[in-house]
Coordinates of C-alpha atoms in Angstrom, one line a residue:
Chain A
M1 CA -3.5 -29.8 -26.6
S2 CA -5.3 -27.0 -25.0
E3 CA -7.4 -24.4 -26.9
L4 CA -6.8 -21.0 -26.2
L5 CA -9.6 -18.8 -26.0
T6 CA -10.0 -14.9 -26.0
I7 CA -12.1 -13.1 -23.5
D8 CA -15.0 -13.0 -26.0
Q9 CA -14.8 -16.7 -26.6
T10 CA -14.6 -17.4 -22.8
A11 CA -17.7 -15.3 -22.0
T12 CA -19.5 -17.4 -25.0
W13 CA -18.3 -20.6 -23.7
L14 CA -19.5 -19.9 -20.2
K15 CA -22.9 -18.4 -21.5
E16 CA -23.7 -21.7 -23.3
R17 CA -22.9 -24.2 -20.6
D18 CA -24.3 -25.0 -16.8
D19 CA -23.3 -26.7 -13.8
F20 CA -19.9 -25.6 -13.1
L21 CA -17.4 -26.7 -10.5
V22 CA -14.7 -24.0 -9.6
L23 CA -11.2 -25.1 -8.5
T24 CA -8.7 -23.0 -6.6
H25 CA -4.8 -23.6 -5.8
R26 CA -3.1 -25.2 -2.6
R27 CA -2.1 -22.7 0.0
P28 CA -5.1 -20.5 -1.4
D29 CA -4.3 -16.6 -1.4
G30 CA -6.7 -13.7 -2.1
D31 CA -6.3 -13.9 -5.8
T32 CA -7.5 -17.5 -6.4
L33 CA -10.4 -17.4 -3.7
G34 CA -11.4 -14.1 -4.7
S35 CA -11.4 -15.1 -8.4
G36 CA -13.4 -18.3 -7.8
G37 CA -15.9 -16.6 -5.8
A38 CA -16.6 -13.8 -7.9
L39 CA -17.0 -16.4 -11.0
A40 CA -19.3 -18.4 -8.9
Q41 CA -21.1 -15.5 -7.8
C42 CA -21.7 -14.1 -11.5
L43 CA -22.4 -17.5 -13.0
R44 CA -25.1 -17.8 -10.3
E45 CA -26.3 -14.2 -11.1
L46 CA -27.0 -15.7 -14.6
G47 CA -29.3 -18.4 -13.2
K48 CA -26.4 -21.1 -13.7
T49 CA -25.6 -23.7 -11.1
A50 CA -22.0 -23.0 -9.8
Y51 CA -20.2 -24.2 -7.0
V52 CA -16.2 -23.7 -5.6
L53 CA -14.7 -26.8 -4.4
C54 CA -13.9 -26.5 -0.8
N55 CA -9.9 -25.9 -0.3
P56 CA -8.6 -27.1 3.1
G57 CA -6.0 -24.6 3.1
A58 CA -8.2 -21.4 3.0
T59 CA -7.3 -19.4 6.1
P60 CA -9.7 -17.0 8.0
R61 CA -8.3 -14.3 6.1
Y62 CA -9.9 -15.2 3.1
I63 CA -12.3 -18.3 3.5
H64 CA -15.2 -16.1 3.1
C65 CA -14.9 -15.5 -0.4
I66 CA -15.7 -18.7 -1.1
E67 CA -18.1 -19.9 1.9
P68 CA -21.3 -19.1 0.3
Y69 CA -20.7 -21.3 -3.0
I70 CA -18.9 -24.6 -1.4
A71 CA -19.7 -27.5 -3.3
P72 CA -22.0 -30.1 -1.4
D73 CA -20.5 -33.3 -1.4
D74 CA -23.0 -34.9 -3.7
F75 CA -22.8 -32.2 -6.5
E76 CA -21.9 -33.7 -10.0
P77 CA -20.3 -31.0 -11.8
E78 CA -20.7 -31.2 -15.9
H79 CA -17.8 -28.4 -16.3
I80 CA -14.7 -27.9 -14.3
I81 CA -12.7 -24.6 -14.1
S82 CA -9.8 -23.6 -12.7
V83 CA -8.6 -20.3 -11.5
D84 CA -5.1 -18.7 -10.8
T85 CA -3.4 -22.3 -10.9
A86 CA -0.6 -22.6 -13.6
T87 CA 0.1 -26.4 -13.1
V88 CA -1.9 -29.5 -12.0
D89 CA 0.2 -30.4 -9.3
L90 CA -0.5 -27.0 -7.3
F91 CA -4.4 -28.0 -6.8
P92 CA -5.0 -29.2 -3.2
P93 CA -5.5 -33.3 -2.6
N94 CA -9.5 -33.4 -2.6
A95 CA -9.3 -32.1 -6.1
A96 CA -7.6 -35.0 -7.4
E97 CA -10.6 -36.5 -9.0
Y98 CA -11.1 -33.7 -11.3
L99 CA -8.0 -33.4 -12.6
N100 CA -8.2 -35.3 -15.7
R101 CA -10.8 -33.4 -17.1
I102 CA -10.5 -29.7 -16.2
S103 CA -12.4 -27.9 -19.1
L104 CA -11.2 -24.4 -18.8
S105 CA -8.3 -22.7 -16.8
I106 CA -8.5 -19.0 -16.3
D107 CA -5.2 -17.4 -15.4
H108 CA -2.5 -15.0 -15.4
H109 CA 0.7 -17.0 -15.2
P110 CA 2.9 -17.0 -17.8
S111 CA 4.1 -20.5 -16.7
N112 CA 0.6 -21.9 -17.1
T113 CA 1.3 -25.5 -18.6
F114 CA -1.7 -25.5 -20.4
Y115 CA -3.1 -28.7 -18.6
A116 CA -6.9 -27.8 -19.4
E117 CA -9.1 -28.5 -22.6
H118 CA -9.4 -24.7 -22.9
T119 CA -7.3 -21.9 -21.6
C120 CA -8.0 -18.3 -21.2
L121 CA -4.8 -16.7 -20.1
N122 CA -3.5 -12.9 -19.8
A123 CA 0.1 -12.7 -18.6
K124 CA 0.1 -9.1 -18.5
H125 CA -2.4 -9.0 -15.6
A126 CA -1.3 -8.6 -12.3
S127 CA -4.0 -11.0 -10.9
C128 CA -6.1 -13.4 -12.3
G129 CA -8.7 -11.0 -10.7
E130 CA -8.1 -8.9 -13.6
V131 CA -8.7 -11.7 -16.2
V132 CA -12.2 -12.8 -14.3
F133 CA -13.4 -9.1 -14.6
D134 CA -12.8 -9.0 -18.3
I135 CA -14.8 -12.2 -18.6
I136 CA -17.7 -10.9 -16.3
M137 CA -17.9 -7.8 -18.4
K138 CA -18.1 -9.2 -21.6
M139 CA -20.8 -11.6 -20.1
T140 CA -23.1 -9.3 -18.3
N141 CA -21.9 -5.9 -18.7
H142 CA -22.4 -5.7 -15.0
I143 CA -20.7 -6.1 -11.8
S144 CA -22.6 -6.7 -8.6
P145 CA -21.2 -5.9 -5.3
E146 CA -20.6 -9.4 -3.8
T147 CA -18.5 -9.9 -7.2
A148 CA -16.8 -6.2 -6.7
E149 CA -15.8 -7.2 -3.2
R150 CA -14.1 -10.5 -4.2
L151 CA -12.4 -9.0 -7.3
Y152 CA -11.1 -6.2 -5.2
I153 CA -9.8 -8.7 -2.5
A154 CA -7.9 -10.8 -5.7
L155 CA -6.6 -7.4 -7.1
S156 CA -5.6 -5.6 -4.2
T157 CA -3.8 -8.5 -2.1
D158 CA -2.0 -9.8 -5.4
T159 CA -0.4 -6.4 -5.9
G160 CA 0.4 -5.5 -2.0
C161 CA -2.4 -2.6 -2.5
F162 CA -1.0 -1.7 -5.8
S163 CA 2.2 -1.0 -4.4
F164 CA 4.1 -4.2 -5.9
N165 CA 5.9 -4.1 -9.3
N166 CA 3.3 -6.2 -11.2
T167 CA 0.7 -3.3 -10.6
T168 CA -0.4 -1.9 -14.0
A169 CA -2.6 0.9 -15.2
N170 CA -5.2 -1.9 -16.0
T171 CA -5.4 -3.1 -12.2
L172 CA -5.7 0.4 -11.2
S173 CA -8.5 1.3 -13.5
V174 CA -10.5 -2.1 -12.9
A175 CA -10.0 -1.4 -9.1
S176 CA -11.4 1.8 -9.6
Q177 CA -14.6 0.3 -11.1
L178 CA -14.9 -2.2 -8.7
I179 CA -14.9 0.4 -5.6
E180 CA -17.8 2.2 -8.2
A181 CA -19.4 -1.1 -8.1
G182 CA -19.8 -1.6 -4.5
A183 CA -16.3 -3.1 -3.4
P184 CA -16.1 -2.0 0.5
S185 CA -12.3 -0.9 -0.2
K186 CA -12.2 1.1 3.0
K187 CA -13.2 -2.0 5.1
L188 CA -10.9 -4.2 3.2
N189 CA -7.8 -2.3 3.1
K190 CA -8.2 -1.8 6.9
V191 CA -8.3 -5.5 7.2
L192 CA -5.6 -6.5 4.5
F193 CA -3.3 -4.1 4.9
R194 CA -3.5 -1.8 8.0
T195 CA -3.8 -4.3 10.6
K196 CA -1.2 -6.8 12.0
T197 CA -1.9 -9.3 14.4
R198 CA -0.2 -9.3 18.0
S199 CA 2.0 -12.3 16.9
R200 CA 3.0 -10.7 13.8
I201 CA 4.1 -7.4 15.9
K202 CA 6.0 -9.4 18.3
V203 CA 7.9 -11.6 15.8
E204 CA 8.6 -8.4 13.8
G205 CA 9.9 -6.6 16.6
M206 CA 12.7 -9.7 17.3
L207 CA 13.6 -9.8 13.6
L208 CA 14.0 -5.8 13.5
S209 CA 16.1 -6.2 16.6
G210 CA 18.2 -8.8 15.4
L211 CA 19.3 -7.8 12.1
E212 CA 22.6 -8.4 11.2
F213 CA 24.3 -6.1 8.2
S214 CA 27.4 -6.9 6.7
F215 CA 29.4 -6.0 3.5
D216 CA 29.2 -2.3 3.8
D217 CA 25.5 -2.9 4.8
K218 CA 24.7 -3.9 1.6
V219 CA 23.7 -7.2 3.0
A220 CA 21.0 -7.8 6.2
I221 CA 20.3 -10.9 7.4
A222 CA 17.8 -12.0 10.2
S223 CA 16.9 -15.2 11.7
I224 CA 13.6 -16.4 13.1
T225 CA 14.1 -19.3 15.5
R226 CA 12.1 -22.0 16.9
D227 CA 12.1 -20.1 20.4
M228 CA 10.9 -16.9 18.5
L229 CA 8.1 -18.4 17.1
A230 CA 7.1 -20.0 20.4
A231 CA 7.4 -16.8 22.4
S232 CA 5.6 -14.9 19.6
G233 CA 2.9 -17.5 18.9
A234 CA 3.2 -16.6 15.4
S235 CA 1.8 -18.8 12.5
E236 CA 2.3 -19.1 8.7
D237 CA -0.2 -16.5 8.1
D238 CA 1.6 -14.0 10.4
L239 CA 5.0 -14.7 8.7
D240 CA 3.3 -13.9 5.3
D241 CA 5.6 -11.5 3.1
I242 CA 8.1 -11.2 6.5
A243 CA 10.9 -12.2 4.0
A244 CA 10.8 -8.9 2.3
I245 CA 11.5 -6.9 5.2
P246 CA 15.4 -6.9 5.2
C247 CA 15.5 -6.2 1.4
S248 CA 13.2 -3.1 2.0
I249 CA 16.0 -1.2 4.2
E250 CA 17.6 1.6 2.2
G251 CA 20.9 0.6 1.2
V252 CA 20.5 -3.3 1.3
S253 CA 20.8 -5.3 -1.8
I254 CA 20.6 -8.7 -0.7
G255 CA 18.2 -9.5 2.4
I256 CA 17.6 -12.8 3.8
I257 CA 15.7 -14.4 6.3
I258 CA 16.9 -17.8 8.0
R259 CA 14.1 -19.5 9.7
E260 CA 14.3 -22.8 12.0
L261 CA 11.9 -25.4 10.4
S262 CA 11.3 -28.6 12.3
S263 CA 14.7 -28.9 14.1
T264 CA 17.5 -26.3 14.6
N265 CA 19.5 -28.3 11.9
K266 CA 16.8 -27.6 9.3
C267 CA 16.5 -24.0 8.1
K268 CA 14.4 -22.4 5.5
L269 CA 16.3 -19.5 3.6
S270 CA 14.3 -16.7 2.2
V271 CA 16.3 -14.3 -0.2
R272 CA 15.3 -11.1 -1.6
T273 CA 17.5 -8.9 -4.0
N274 CA 17.9 -6.0 -5.7
P275 CA 20.1 -5.7 -9.1
P276 CA 22.7 -6.5 -10.0
Y277 CA 22.5 -9.5 -7.2
S278 CA 20.2 -12.6 -7.8
A279 CA 18.4 -14.2 -5.3
R280 CA 18.1 -17.2 -7.6
Q281 CA 21.6 -17.3 -7.8
I282 CA 22.2 -17.6 -4.0
C283 CA 19.4 -20.2 -3.4
E284 CA 20.5 -22.3 -6.2
H285 CA 23.8 -22.8 -4.6
F286 CA 22.2 -24.5 -2.1
G287 CA 19.6 -26.5 -4.3
G288 CA 17.1 -24.1 -4.3
G289 CA 15.2 -22.0 -6.6
G290 CA 13.0 -19.2 -7.7
H291 CA 13.1 -15.8 -9.2
D292 CA 15.9 -13.3 -9.8
A293 CA 14.3 -10.8 -7.1
A294 CA 13.0 -13.6 -4.8
A295 CA 14.2 -17.2 -4.1
G296 CA 14.3 -19.8 -1.5
C297 CA 15.9 -23.0 -0.2
I298 CA 16.2 -25.5 2.4
I299 CA 19.6 -26.3 4.2
N300 CA 20.3 -28.7 7.0
K301 CA 22.4 -26.9 9.0
P302 CA 22.0 -24.8 12.2
I303 CA 21.9 -21.0 12.0
P304 CA 25.6 -20.1 12.8
E305 CA 27.1 -22.6 10.0
I306 CA 24.6 -21.2 7.5
K307 CA 25.6 -17.5 8.3
E308 CA 29.3 -18.9 7.9
L309 CA 28.5 -20.3 4.4
L310 CA 26.4 -17.2 3.4
K311 CA 29.4 -15.1 4.2
E312 CA 31.8 -17.2 1.9
L313 CA 29.2 -17.4 -0.9
I314 CA 28.5 -13.5 -0.9
E315 CA 32.1 -12.7 -0.6
N316 CA 32.5 -14.6 -4.2
I317 CA 29.3 -12.9 -5.6
M318 CA 30.7 -9.6 -4.6
E319 CA 33.9 -10.0 -6.2
L320 CA 32.7 -10.9 -9.3
K321 CA 30.3 -7.8 -9.7
Chain B
M1 CA -14.9 37.4 -0.7
S2 CA -13.2 34.4 -2.7
E3 CA -14.8 33.6 -5.9
L4 CA -15.2 30.0 -6.4
L5 CA -14.4 28.8 -9.9
T6 CA -15.2 25.5 -11.6
I7 CA -12.4 23.4 -13.2
D8 CA -13.6 24.7 -16.5
Q9 CA -13.3 28.5 -15.3
T10 CA -10.2 27.7 -13.6
A11 CA -8.9 26.1 -16.9
T12 CA -9.7 29.4 -18.4
W13 CA -8.3 31.5 -16.0
L14 CA -5.2 30.1 -16.3
K15 CA -4.7 30.0 -20.3
E16 CA -5.8 33.6 -20.3
R17 CA -3.0 34.7 -17.8
D18 CA 1.1 34.5 -17.7
D19 CA 3.8 35.0 -15.2
F20 CA 2.7 32.6 -12.4
L21 CA 4.4 31.9 -8.9
V22 CA 3.2 28.8 -7.1
L23 CA 3.1 28.7 -3.4
T24 CA 3.4 25.4 -1.3
H25 CA 2.5 24.8 2.3
R26 CA 5.2 24.4 5.3
R27 CA 6.2 21.2 6.4
P28 CA 5.7 19.9 2.5
D29 CA 4.4 16.5 1.7
G30 CA 4.0 14.7 -1.7
D31 CA 0.6 16.3 -2.6
T32 CA 1.7 20.0 -1.9
L33 CA 4.9 19.7 -3.9
G34 CA 3.6 17.0 -6.6
S35 CA 0.9 19.6 -7.3
G36 CA 3.1 22.5 -7.4
G37 CA 5.6 20.9 -9.8
A38 CA 3.0 19.6 -12.0
L39 CA 1.1 22.8 -12.6
A40 CA 4.4 24.3 -13.2
Q41 CA 5.2 22.2 -15.6
C42 CA 2.2 22.0 -17.4
L43 CA 2.0 26.0 -17.6
R44 CA 5.4 25.7 -19.1
E45 CA 4.4 23.4 -21.6
L46 CA 1.7 26.0 -22.6
G47 CA 4.4 28.5 -23.2
K48 CA 4.0 30.0 -20.2
T49 CA 6.2 31.7 -17.1
A50 CA 5.8 29.6 -14.4
Y51 CA 8.0 29.2 -11.1
V52 CA 7.5 27.5 -7.7
L53 CA 8.5 29.1 -4.5
C54 CA 11.6 27.6 -2.8
N55 CA 9.9 25.8 0.1
P56 CA 12.6 25.6 2.7
G57 CA 11.2 22.8 4.5
A58 CA 11.2 20.3 1.5
T59 CA 13.1 17.1 2.2
P60 CA 15.3 15.0 -0.2
R61 CA 12.3 12.6 -0.5
Y62 CA 10.0 15.1 -2.6
I63 CA 12.1 18.4 -3.5
H64 CA 12.8 16.9 -6.7
C65 CA 9.2 17.5 -7.4
I66 CA 9.7 21.4 -7.6
E67 CA 13.6 21.5 -8.3
P68 CA 13.4 22.4 -11.8
Y69 CA 11.0 25.4 -11.3
I70 CA 12.3 27.0 -8.2
A71 CA 11.6 30.6 -8.7
P72 CA 14.8 33.1 -9.1
D73 CA 15.3 35.6 -6.6
D74 CA 14.2 38.8 -9.2
F75 CA 11.1 36.9 -10.6
E76 CA 8.4 39.2 -10.6
P77 CA 5.4 37.1 -10.8
E78 CA 1.8 38.6 -11.9
H79 CA -0.3 35.7 -10.5
I80 CA 0.2 33.8 -7.0
I81 CA -1.3 30.5 -7.1
S82 CA -1.4 28.1 -4.0
V83 CA -1.9 24.5 -4.0
D84 CA -2.8 22.3 -1.2
T85 CA -2.9 24.9 1.4
A86 CA -6.1 25.4 3.5
T87 CA -5.0 28.9 5.5
V88 CA -2.8 31.5 5.1
D89 CA -0.8 30.7 8.1
L90 CA 0.3 27.4 6.7
F91 CA 2.7 29.0 4.3
P92 CA 6.3 28.9 4.8
P93 CA 7.7 32.1 6.0
N94 CA 9.6 33.3 2.6
A95 CA 5.7 33.2 1.2
A96 CA 5.1 36.3 3.2
E97 CA 5.6 39.2 0.6
Y98 CA 2.7 37.3 -1.5
L99 CA 0.1 36.4 1.2
N100 CA -2.3 39.2 0.9
R101 CA -2.3 38.8 -3.2
I102 CA -2.9 35.2 -4.0
S103 CA -4.9 35.0 -7.1
L104 CA -6.0 31.6 -7.1
S105 CA -5.9 28.7 -4.3
I106 CA -6.3 25.2 -5.7
D107 CA -7.2 22.9 -2.7
H108 CA -9.0 19.7 -1.7
H109 CA -9.4 20.4 2.0
P110 CA -12.9 21.3 3.3
S111 CA -11.2 23.4 5.7
N112 CA -10.1 26.0 3.3
T113 CA -10.8 29.7 4.4
F114 CA -11.3 31.2 1.0
Y115 CA -8.3 33.5 1.7
A116 CA -7.5 33.6 -2.3
E117 CA -9.4 35.9 -4.8
H118 CA -10.4 32.7 -6.5
T119 CA -10.8 29.2 -5.3
C120 CA -10.8 26.0 -7.0
L121 CA -12.1 23.3 -4.6
N122 CA -13.0 19.8 -4.6
A123 CA -13.2 18.6 -1.0
K124 CA -14.4 14.7 -2.3
H125 CA -10.7 14.2 -3.9
A126 CA -8.3 12.6 -1.6
S127 CA -5.5 14.7 -2.8
C128 CA -4.6 18.3 -4.2
G129 CA -3.2 16.2 -7.4
E130 CA -6.5 15.1 -8.4
V131 CA -7.9 18.7 -8.7
V132 CA -4.8 19.8 -10.6
F133 CA -5.2 16.7 -12.8
D134 CA -8.8 18.0 -13.4
I135 CA -7.7 21.4 -14.6
I136 CA -4.8 20.1 -16.4
M137 CA -6.7 17.8 -18.6
K138 CA -9.5 20.5 -19.1
M139 CA -6.4 22.9 -20.3
T140 CA -4.6 20.5 -22.5
N141 CA -6.3 17.2 -22.5
H142 CA -2.7 15.6 -22.3
I143 CA -0.2 14.6 -19.4
S144 CA 3.5 14.7 -20.3
P145 CA 5.6 12.0 -18.0
E146 CA 6.9 15.1 -16.1
T147 CA 3.5 16.2 -15.1
A148 CA 2.4 12.6 -14.7
E149 CA 5.3 11.6 -12.5
R150 CA 4.5 14.6 -10.2
L151 CA 0.8 13.9 -9.8
Y152 CA 1.4 10.2 -9.1
I153 CA 3.5 11.2 -6.2
A154 CA 0.7 13.5 -5.0
L155 CA -2.1 10.9 -5.0
S156 CA 0.2 8.0 -3.9
T157 CA 1.7 9.5 -0.8
D158 CA -1.7 11.6 0.0
T159 CA -3.2 7.9 0.5
G160 CA -0.8 5.7 1.6
C161 CA -0.3 4.0 -1.8
F162 CA -4.2 3.7 -2.1
S163 CA -4.7 2.3 1.2
F164 CA -6.2 4.7 3.3
N165 CA -9.7 5.7 3.7
N166 CA -9.6 8.7 1.4
T167 CA -8.9 6.6 -1.2
T168 CA -11.9 6.9 -4.1
A169 CA -12.7 5.3 -7.4
N170 CA -11.4 8.7 -8.7
T171 CA -8.1 8.0 -7.1
L172 CA -7.5 5.1 -8.6
S173 CA -8.8 6.0 -12.1
V174 CA -6.7 9.0 -12.1
A175 CA -3.5 6.8 -11.3
S176 CA -4.2 4.5 -13.8
Q177 CA -4.4 7.4 -16.4
L178 CA -1.0 8.7 -14.8
I179 CA 0.6 5.4 -15.6
E180 CA -0.5 5.1 -19.0
A181 CA 1.0 8.6 -19.3
G182 CA 4.4 7.5 -18.3
A183 CA 4.6 7.9 -14.5
P184 CA 7.3 5.5 -13.2
S185 CA 5.2 4.0 -10.7
K186 CA 7.2 0.9 -10.0
K187 CA 10.5 3.0 -9.4
L188 CA 8.6 5.6 -7.1
N189 CA 6.3 2.9 -5.1
K190 CA 10.0 1.1 -4.1
V191 CA 11.1 4.3 -3.2
L192 CA 8.1 5.8 -1.3
F193 CA 6.6 2.8 0.2
R194 CA 8.7 -0.2 0.0
T195 CA 11.9 1.4 1.3
K196 CA 12.8 2.0 4.8
T197 CA 15.7 3.9 6.3
R198 CA 18.0 2.0 8.7
S199 CA 17.3 4.1 11.5
R200 CA 13.5 3.8 10.9
I201 CA 13.9 0.0 11.3
K202 CA 15.9 0.3 14.5
V203 CA 13.6 2.7 16.1
E204 CA 10.7 0.5 15.0
G205 CA 12.3 -2.8 16.2
M206 CA 13.0 -0.9 19.7
L207 CA 9.4 0.5 19.8
L208 CA 7.7 -2.9 18.7
S209 CA 10.0 -4.6 21.5
G210 CA 8.5 -2.2 24.1
L211 CA 4.9 -2.2 23.2
E212 CA 2.5 -2.1 26.4
F213 CA -0.8 -3.9 26.0
S214 CA -3.6 -3.2 28.7
F215 CA -7.2 -3.1 29.3
D216 CA -8.0 -6.6 28.0
D217 CA -5.5 -5.8 25.0
K218 CA -7.8 -3.1 23.6
V219 CA -4.6 -0.4 24.5
A220 CA -1.2 -0.7 23.3
I221 CA 1.2 2.1 24.5
A222 CA 4.8 2.6 23.1
S223 CA 7.4 4.6 24.1
I224 CA 10.1 6.6 22.1
T225 CA 12.6 8.1 24.4
R226 CA 15.6 10.4 23.6
D227 CA 18.0 7.5 24.0
M228 CA 16.3 5.3 21.6
L229 CA 16.3 8.6 19.1
A230 CA 19.9 8.7 19.6
A231 CA 20.8 5.0 19.3
S232 CA 18.9 5.0 16.3
G233 CA 19.7 8.2 14.7
A234 CA 16.3 8.9 13.6
S235 CA 15.2 12.0 12.1
E236 CA 11.7 13.6 11.8
D237 CA 11.5 11.9 8.7
D238 CA 12.3 8.9 10.1
L239 CA 9.5 9.0 12.4
D240 CA 6.6 9.9 9.7
D241 CA 3.5 8.0 10.4
I242 CA 5.0 5.8 13.1
A243 CA 2.0 6.6 15.6
A244 CA -0.1 4.6 13.5
I245 CA 1.5 1.4 14.4
P246 CA -0.1 0.8 17.8
C247 CA -3.4 1.2 16.7
S248 CA -2.6 -1.1 13.7
I249 CA -2.6 -4.0 15.8
E250 CA -5.7 -6.6 15.7
G251 CA -7.7 -5.8 18.6
V252 CA -6.5 -2.5 19.5
S253 CA -8.8 0.3 19.8
I254 CA -6.4 3.0 21.5
G255 CA -2.8 3.2 20.2
I256 CA -0.7 6.0 22.0
I257 CA 2.9 6.6 21.4
I258 CA 4.4 8.9 24.5
R259 CA 7.7 10.5 22.7
E260 CA 10.2 12.5 24.8
L261 CA 10.8 16.0 23.3
S262 CA 13.5 18.5 24.4
S263 CA 13.5 16.6 27.9
T264 CA 12.6 13.7 29.8
N265 CA 9.9 16.1 31.3
K266 CA 8.4 17.0 28.0
C267 CA 6.5 14.6 25.8
K268 CA 4.5 14.4 22.9
L269 CA 1.4 12.0 22.8
S270 CA 0.3 10.9 19.7
V271 CA -3.1 9.0 19.9
R272 CA -4.8 6.9 17.4
T273 CA -8.1 5.1 17.8
N274 CA -10.9 3.1 16.4
P275 CA -14.6 3.5 17.0
P276 CA -16.3 4.0 19.7
Y277 CA -12.8 5.7 21.4
S278 CA -12.1 9.1 20.2
A279 CA -8.6 10.2 20.2
R280 CA -9.6 14.0 20.4
Q281 CA -11.5 13.3 23.6
I282 CA -8.2 11.7 25.3
C283 CA -6.2 14.7 24.0
E284 CA -8.4 17.5 24.8
H285 CA -7.9 16.4 28.3
F286 CA -4.2 17.1 28.4
G287 CA -5.0 20.5 26.2
G288 CA -4.2 19.1 23.1
G289 CA -6.7 18.4 19.9
G290 CA -7.3 16.8 16.7
H291 CA -9.5 14.2 14.8
D292 CA -11.7 11.5 16.3
A293 CA -9.2 8.8 14.9
A294 CA -6.0 10.9 15.1
A295 CA -5.1 13.5 17.8
G296 CA -2.1 14.8 19.9
C297 CA -1.0 17.0 22.8
I298 CA 2.0 18.0 24.8
I299 CA 2.5 16.9 28.4
N300 CA 5.1 18.5 30.7
K301 CA 5.5 15.3 33.0
P302 CA 8.1 12.3 32.2
I303 CA 6.7 8.9 30.9
P304 CA 6.2 6.9 33.7
E305 CA 3.8 9.7 35.1
I306 CA 2.3 10.0 31.9
K307 CA 1.4 6.5 31.6
E308 CA -0.2 6.7 35.3
L309 CA -2.7 9.6 34.2
L310 CA -3.3 7.8 31.0
K311 CA -4.5 4.9 32.8
E312 CA -6.7 6.7 35.1
L313 CA -8.1 8.5 32.1
I314 CA -8.7 5.5 30.0
E315 CA -10.3 3.4 33.0
N316 CA -12.9 6.4 33.4
I317 CA -13.5 6.4 29.3
M318 CA -13.9 2.8 29.2
E319 CA -16.7 2.9 32.5
L320 CA -18.6 5.4 30.4
K321 CA -18.6 3.1 27.1

């Protein structure tokens, strides 16, 4: 059974210990790498030995958050800390040897399974970075520019530059303090939120041109074929959050992206909905899952057949509303 | 000569007076209408008579900010206040009768010409809304939900939801306080920053598909023809900030949109640049003007000829760098 720690208790726990290894989650985003790097940086500023376990999935976009703290192969940590990771199966493969001895999980996911010996969780926060901020302020009452930059990346990327529904008054207040502490927010905003790759621009152009509206324009469906991916050169990074586009169109309540995977007979559906419709309901019908507003599933059929199936399903759903 | 007032002095000045009319600027944005509405609302909460002059250019996007306070035709104000307006020629035509007797200008533009009897200016703030927030807090130490909503619109729209370079620690701190005070930020962010019209989506799709890259992909040029506008049904509102797209592409330093106006022989150039290039330099060459990062001009030639002229000009500019 995991022991829940308050921010105060977590700060004391960290100050009384040394030789830390920080774990981040698979398919790492700005929140887990920013939080992990910030924690290691702050612990080092306190004179402690702290490393972050190399994350093989880290992309150029965020790897600099943890680069200065990557653990050498022969490091023998005494205490294992995880950041932003709700369950043990979310760690990358190279974390396997540590999974049965995680001392502390610092997180903001309500779905945290309390797999660690101690857990410091604030599910009201939009980002794990806000929890780490609270802990650091309690430990040192100071944020260095290096820590501020990493925490700003954590907060801003998890909230779509403070535009998503998870953004709270606390998120903005902490972000304000991080800028005061030296986070280079102008540079970061430009790179993270106001720059698109050419491949992204190409694939977006094709996607927008091919949007199909139906059901009085309440439904918008777009396809991303393997040919489109090849023509645009788009990588996984380039497709980040592209599923949000159809449902961001005025009047659209159900937005769907059908993307061909390894063959034209295997497609991934990404569904976004506004109330009263449920993305989860649509995806569960095809064996997938997710949240009410965002869900996904895999269907082993070609795009035209999937469109037919969707049409039938949505017809039924609309009749019931 | 205008008398500069501090926030304290402005608060006192307002508290000692009554019967206010607030003026907003032409082509009104979220900052001028949000600031104007918030000021009127707060003055009314203090038991005063306060109206906002109808702004004929207000679009559905922002008109609700001032709708409850629109001045009746027979209102005889004692004191005229302007918000977010740097010079007298920026007022709409229906403000003409008041222009020689503006008592107070509340603004954040460094270019304010001090046309009012008194001026309360903070050029460090990203939005006029932040200046109004300071004044209201000094007057009442309280922000009502109605005021908070309008000021949140002012701050968030002037900073691209806190992503533009003008965003400061103060902007985020004030926004945090506005959410605490009841600003419906989730609803507002969805409408203002995460919704696009179908016309906008269509015109964006066409624009992205037609992007032309040159000079080692440092230059990206897109055209918006009259046919494209007709096919998409895009209005002026739908084209808002579309000029930022070409220069937001990774590696692009000069981004240009050529848009046909009343005929195919009259085009508007919107130029955006990253250092070391200057949008102003490019546009001044064609008789236009603006800032280093963003500028515009009108050229009385068809698109293909303009592209040739641009090619020559940019070749010269690049050789000199």
